[in-house]
mmCIF file with all atom_site columns, C-alpha atoms in Angstrom:
data_model
loop_
_atom_site.group_PDB
_atom_site.id
_atom_site.type_symbol
_atom_site.label_atom_id
_atom_site.label_alt_id
_atom_site.label_comp_id
_atom_site.label_asym_id
_atom_site.label_entity_id
_atom_site.label_seq_id
_atom_site.pdbx_PDB_ins_code
_atom_site.Cartn_x
_atom_site.Cartn_y
_atom_site.Cartn_z
_atom_site.occupancy
_atom_site.B_iso_or_equiv
_atom_site.pdbx_formal_charge
_atom_site.auth_seq_id
_atom_site.auth_comp_id
_atom_site.auth_asym_id
_atom_site.auth_atom_id
_atom_site.pdbx_PDB_model_num
ATOM 1   C CA . MET A 1 1   ? 197.134 26.830 206.075 1.00 74.00 ? 1   MET A CA 1
ATOM 2   C CA . THR A 1 2   ? 198.556 23.162 207.224 1.00 84.00 ? 2   THR A CA 1
ATOM 3   C CA . LEU A 1 3   ? 199.665 21.171 204.232 1.00 80.00 ? 3   LEU A CA 1
ATOM 4   C CA . SER A 1 4   ? 198.067 18.272 203.671 1.00 81.00 ? 4   SER A CA 1
ATOM 5   C CA . PRO A 1 5   ? 198.604 14.991 203.329 1.00 77.00 ? 5   PRO A CA 1
ATOM 6   C CA . LYS A 1 6   ? 200.813 15.002 206.128 1.00 82.00 ? 6   LYS A CA 1
ATOM 7   C CA . PHE A 1 7   ? 204.184 13.627 206.333 1.00 83.00 ? 7   PHE A CA 1
ATOM 8   C CA . PRO A 1 8   ? 204.603 11.569 209.585 1.00 87.00 ? 8   PRO A CA 1
ATOM 9   C CA . LEU A 1 9   ? 208.176 13.331 210.965 1.00 88.00 ? 9   LEU A CA 1
ATOM 10  C CA . ASP A 1 10  ? 210.984 10.610 210.983 1.00 87.00 ? 10  ASP A CA 1
ATOM 11  C CA . PRO A 1 11  ? 212.818 11.247 214.042 1.00 85.00 ? 11  PRO A CA 1
ATOM 12  C CA . GLU A 1 12  ? 215.941 9.085  212.020 1.00 86.00 ? 12  GLU A CA 1
ATOM 13  C CA . GLU A 1 13  ? 215.685 11.690 208.635 1.00 89.00 ? 13  GLU A CA 1
ATOM 14  C CA . THR A 1 14  ? 216.987 15.113 208.395 1.00 90.00 ? 14  THR A CA 1
ATOM 15  C CA . LEU A 1 15  ? 214.622 17.813 207.913 1.00 93.00 ? 15  LEU A CA 1
ATOM 16  C CA . LEU A 1 16  ? 216.287 18.543 204.728 1.00 91.00 ? 16  LEU A CA 1
ATOM 17  C CA . SER A 1 17  ? 215.203 15.593 203.336 1.00 91.00 ? 17  SER A CA 1
ATOM 18  C CA . TYR A 1 18  ? 211.567 15.806 205.188 1.00 92.00 ? 18  TYR A CA 1
ATOM 19  C CA . THR A 1 19  ? 211.626 18.737 203.664 1.00 93.00 ? 19  THR A CA 1
ATOM 20  C CA . ASP A 1 20  ? 212.715 17.626 199.628 1.00 92.00 ? 20  ASP A CA 1
ATOM 21  C CA . ARG A 1 21  ? 210.407 14.849 199.318 1.00 89.00 ? 21  ARG A CA 1
ATOM 22  C CA . LEU A 1 22  ? 207.274 16.699 200.970 1.00 90.00 ? 22  LEU A CA 1
ATOM 23  C CA . SER A 1 23  ? 208.029 19.089 197.886 1.00 91.00 ? 23  SER A CA 1
ATOM 24  C CA . LEU A 1 24  ? 208.359 16.429 195.460 1.00 89.00 ? 24  LEU A CA 1
ATOM 25  C CA . MET A 1 25  ? 204.864 15.664 196.919 1.00 87.00 ? 25  MET A CA 1
ATOM 26  C CA . HIS A 1 26  ? 203.231 18.916 197.392 1.00 87.00 ? 26  HIS A CA 1
ATOM 27  C CA . THR A 1 27  ? 205.179 21.025 193.881 1.00 87.00 ? 27  THR A CA 1
ATOM 28  C CA . GLY A 1 28  ? 206.676 18.135 191.932 1.00 85.00 ? 28  GLY A CA 1
ATOM 29  C CA . ARG A 1 29  ? 209.598 20.260 192.556 1.00 88.00 ? 29  ARG A CA 1
ATOM 30  C CA . GLY A 1 30  ? 212.534 19.777 194.796 1.00 87.00 ? 30  GLY A CA 1
ATOM 31  C CA . MET A 1 31  ? 212.807 21.349 198.675 1.00 91.00 ? 31  MET A CA 1
ATOM 32  C CA . ASP A 1 32  ? 213.513 25.078 196.693 1.00 93.00 ? 32  ASP A CA 1
ATOM 33  C CA . ARG A 1 33  ? 210.011 24.708 195.654 1.00 93.00 ? 33  ARG A CA 1
ATOM 34  C CA . LEU A 1 34  ? 208.124 24.550 198.020 1.00 92.00 ? 34  LEU A CA 1
ATOM 35  C CA . LEU A 1 35  ? 210.319 27.139 200.727 1.00 95.00 ? 35  LEU A CA 1
ATOM 36  C CA . ALA A 1 36  ? 209.469 29.823 197.975 1.00 94.00 ? 36  ALA A CA 1
ATOM 37  C CA . ASP A 1 37  ? 206.085 29.189 197.807 1.00 92.00 ? 37  ASP A CA 1
ATOM 38  C CA . ARG A 1 38  ? 205.808 29.460 202.055 1.00 93.00 ? 38  ARG A CA 1
ATOM 39  C CA . GLY A 1 39  ? 207.706 32.668 201.960 1.00 95.00 ? 39  GLY A CA 1
ATOM 40  C CA . ILE A 1 40  ? 211.300 30.916 203.931 1.00 96.00 ? 40  ILE A CA 1
ATOM 41  C CA . LEU A 1 41  ? 214.717 32.013 202.427 1.00 96.00 ? 41  LEU A CA 1
ATOM 42  C CA . LYS A 1 42  ? 216.479 28.874 201.522 1.00 95.00 ? 42  LYS A CA 1
ATOM 43  C CA . GLU A 1 43  ? 220.290 30.154 202.893 1.00 93.00 ? 43  GLU A CA 1
ATOM 44  C CA . HIS A 1 44  ? 218.337 30.053 206.655 1.00 94.00 ? 44  HIS A CA 1
ATOM 45  C CA . PHE A 1 45  ? 216.332 26.935 206.280 1.00 94.00 ? 45  PHE A CA 1
ATOM 46  C CA . ILE A 1 46  ? 219.494 24.860 205.640 1.00 91.00 ? 46  ILE A CA 1
ATOM 47  C CA . ALA A 1 47  ? 221.409 26.241 208.644 1.00 89.00 ? 47  ALA A CA 1
ATOM 48  C CA . GLY A 1 48  ? 218.794 25.845 209.940 1.00 91.00 ? 48  GLY A CA 1
ATOM 49  C CA . ARG A 1 49  ? 217.596 29.260 211.710 1.00 93.00 ? 49  ARG A CA 1
ATOM 50  C CA . PRO A 1 50  ? 214.747 29.252 214.368 1.00 94.00 ? 50  PRO A CA 1
ATOM 51  C CA . GLU A 1 51  ? 212.457 32.136 212.625 1.00 96.00 ? 51  GLU A CA 1
ATOM 52  C CA . ALA A 1 52  ? 213.166 29.274 209.138 1.00 96.00 ? 52  ALA A CA 1
ATOM 53  C CA . VAL A 1 53  ? 212.380 26.465 211.054 1.00 96.00 ? 53  VAL A CA 1
ATOM 54  C CA . ALA A 1 54  ? 210.041 27.499 212.906 1.00 96.00 ? 54  ALA A CA 1
ATOM 55  C CA . THR A 1 55  ? 207.356 28.575 209.356 1.00 96.00 ? 55  THR A CA 1
ATOM 56  C CA . LEU A 1 56  ? 207.718 25.428 208.337 1.00 95.00 ? 56  LEU A CA 1
ATOM 57  C CA . ALA A 1 57  ? 206.179 23.230 211.531 1.00 95.00 ? 57  ALA A CA 1
ATOM 58  C CA . LYS A 1 58  ? 203.706 25.564 211.355 1.00 94.00 ? 58  LYS A CA 1
ATOM 59  C CA . ALA A 1 59  ? 203.076 24.937 207.735 1.00 93.00 ? 59  ALA A CA 1
ATOM 60  C CA . THR A 1 60  ? 203.717 21.239 208.499 1.00 92.00 ? 60  THR A CA 1
ATOM 61  C CA . GLY A 1 61  ? 202.047 21.248 211.880 1.00 93.00 ? 61  GLY A CA 1
ATOM 62  C CA . PHE A 1 62  ? 204.259 19.544 214.230 1.00 94.00 ? 62  PHE A CA 1
ATOM 63  C CA . THR A 1 63  ? 205.854 21.411 216.984 1.00 95.00 ? 63  THR A CA 1
ATOM 64  C CA . VAL A 1 64  ? 208.553 23.599 216.233 1.00 95.00 ? 64  VAL A CA 1
ATOM 65  C CA . GLY A 1 65  ? 210.311 21.534 218.739 1.00 93.00 ? 65  GLY A CA 1
ATOM 66  C CA . ASP A 1 66  ? 209.798 17.838 216.316 1.00 92.00 ? 66  ASP A CA 1
ATOM 67  C CA . VAL A 1 67  ? 211.389 19.937 213.533 1.00 93.00 ? 67  VAL A CA 1
ATOM 68  C CA . GLN A 1 68  ? 213.803 21.770 215.145 1.00 92.00 ? 68  GLN A CA 1
ATOM 69  C CA . ARG A 1 69  ? 215.720 18.182 216.376 1.00 90.00 ? 69  ARG A CA 1
ATOM 70  C CA . VAL A 1 70  ? 215.646 17.080 212.532 1.00 91.00 ? 70  VAL A CA 1
ATOM 71  C CA . ALA A 1 71  ? 217.609 19.772 211.531 1.00 91.00 ? 71  ALA A CA 1
ATOM 72  C CA . ILE A 1 72  ? 221.170 20.075 211.469 1.00 84.00 ? 72  ILE A CA 1
ATOM 73  C CA . ARG A 1 73  ? 221.978 24.000 212.489 1.00 84.00 ? 73  ARG A CA 1
ATOM 74  C CA . VAL A 1 74  ? 224.753 25.450 211.309 1.00 81.00 ? 74  VAL A CA 1
ATOM 75  C CA . PHE A 1 75  ? 227.070 27.781 213.015 1.00 77.00 ? 75  PHE A CA 1
ATOM 76  C CA . GLN A 1 76  ? 230.605 29.225 211.844 1.00 75.00 ? 76  GLN A CA 1
ATOM 77  C CA . ARG A 1 77  ? 233.076 25.902 212.337 1.00 75.00 ? 77  ARG A CA 1
ATOM 78  C CA . GLY A 1 78  ? 230.865 23.746 212.888 1.00 77.00 ? 78  GLY A CA 1
ATOM 79  C CA . PHE A 1 79  ? 226.907 22.240 213.213 1.00 73.00 ? 79  PHE A CA 1
ATOM 80  C CA . ILE A 1 80  ? 224.744 20.885 215.884 1.00 75.00 ? 80  ILE A CA 1
ATOM 81  C CA . PHE A 1 81  ? 223.204 17.926 215.029 1.00 75.00 ? 81  PHE A CA 1
ATOM 82  C CA . ARG A 1 82  ? 220.431 15.742 217.471 1.00 76.00 ? 82  ARG A CA 1
ATOM 83  C CA . GLY A 1 83  ? 222.223 17.786 220.256 1.00 75.00 ? 83  GLY A CA 1
ATOM 84  C CA . GLU A 1 84  ? 225.681 16.875 219.165 1.00 72.00 ? 84  GLU A CA 1
ATOM 85  C CA . ASP A 1 85  ? 228.567 18.811 218.266 1.00 72.00 ? 85  ASP A CA 1
ATOM 86  C CA . PHE A 1 86  ? 230.186 18.262 214.346 1.00 71.00 ? 86  PHE A CA 1
ATOM 87  C CA . SER A 1 87  ? 233.240 20.332 212.049 1.00 67.00 ? 87  SER A CA 1
ATOM 88  C CA . ARG A 1 88  ? 232.059 22.216 209.449 1.00 61.00 ? 88  ARG A CA 1
ATOM 89  C CA . MET A 1 89  ? 234.278 19.458 207.498 1.00 60.00 ? 89  MET A CA 1
ATOM 90  C CA . SER A 1 90  ? 232.431 15.939 209.297 1.00 55.00 ? 90  SER A CA 1
ATOM 91  C CA . LEU A 1 91  ? 228.460 16.880 207.558 1.00 53.00 ? 91  LEU A CA 1
ATOM 92  C CA . SER A 1 92  ? 227.257 17.997 204.247 1.00 57.00 ? 92  SER A CA 1
ATOM 93  C CA . ALA A 1 93  ? 225.348 19.993 203.999 1.00 53.00 ? 93  ALA A CA 1
ATOM 94  C CA . ARG A 1 94  ? 224.202 19.761 200.469 1.00 57.00 ? 94  ARG A CA 1
ATOM 95  C CA . ALA A 1 95  ? 223.814 15.595 199.666 1.00 55.00 ? 95  ALA A CA 1
ATOM 96  C CA . SER A 1 96  ? 220.548 14.947 199.053 1.00 56.00 ? 96  SER A CA 1
ATOM 97  C CA . ARG A 1 97  ? 220.075 11.157 200.171 1.00 59.00 ? 97  ARG A CA 1
ATOM 98  C CA . TYR A 1 98  ? 216.303 9.308  200.968 1.00 59.00 ? 98  TYR A CA 1
ATOM 99  C CA . CYS A 1 99  ? 215.326 6.413  202.316 1.00 63.00 ? 99  CYS A CA 1
ATOM 100 C CA . PRO A 1 100 ? 213.539 4.984  199.567 1.00 63.00 ? 100 PRO A CA 1
ATOM 101 C CA . VAL A 1 101 ? 211.296 2.992  202.026 1.00 68.00 ? 101 VAL A CA 1
ATOM 102 C CA . CYS A 1 102 ? 210.018 6.653  202.955 1.00 66.00 ? 102 CYS A CA 1
ATOM 103 C CA . PHE A 1 103 ? 209.857 7.245  199.305 1.00 60.00 ? 103 PHE A CA 1
ATOM 104 C CA . GLU A 1 104 ? 207.952 5.171  198.898 1.00 68.00 ? 104 GLU A CA 1
ATOM 105 C CA . ASP A 1 105 ? 205.968 5.045  201.507 1.00 68.00 ? 105 ASP A CA 1
ATOM 106 C CA . ASP A 1 106 ? 204.848 8.954  200.612 1.00 67.00 ? 106 ASP A CA 1
ATOM 107 C CA . GLY A 1 107 ? 202.530 7.186  197.974 1.00 67.00 ? 107 GLY A CA 1
ATOM 108 C CA . PRO A 1 108 ? 202.033 8.724  194.417 1.00 67.00 ? 108 PRO A CA 1
ATOM 109 C CA . LYS A 1 109 ? 202.632 12.509 193.748 1.00 58.00 ? 109 LYS A CA 1
ATOM 110 C CA . LYS A 1 110 ? 198.929 14.088 193.527 1.00 57.00 ? 110 LYS A CA 1
ATOM 111 C CA . GLY A 1 111 ? 198.440 15.495 190.069 1.00 52.00 ? 111 GLY A CA 1
ATOM 112 C CA . HIS A 1 112 ? 200.356 14.143 188.458 1.00 47.00 ? 112 HIS A CA 1
ATOM 113 C CA . ASP A 1 113 ? 199.544 10.780 185.902 1.00 48.00 ? 113 ASP A CA 1
ATOM 114 C CA . GLN A 1 114 ? 195.859 10.529 187.911 1.00 42.00 ? 114 GLN A CA 1
#
């Protein structure tokens, strides 16, 4: 079953940010809730493992390739993001930052205050 409403997947946003916003809209809670509901292991998702990313792609109706392009793929010695290699010290997978325009464009949370 594909989640609805479907948010656009902005190529400038990371998959972690997108998923957190998507979860806030659908569950009223952060990314952990949506991942648990979809049976996706959080650690695998944060690491950008292909099977975890593919499961989210199916849930959102996007192609795996589109979703993988905005994912950060974590390896033992570094990251790959948008085709670029980074050392482990140069990116923080823990930071939660949202584009305020994207967040506002998502509209009000469904089922809350309505």
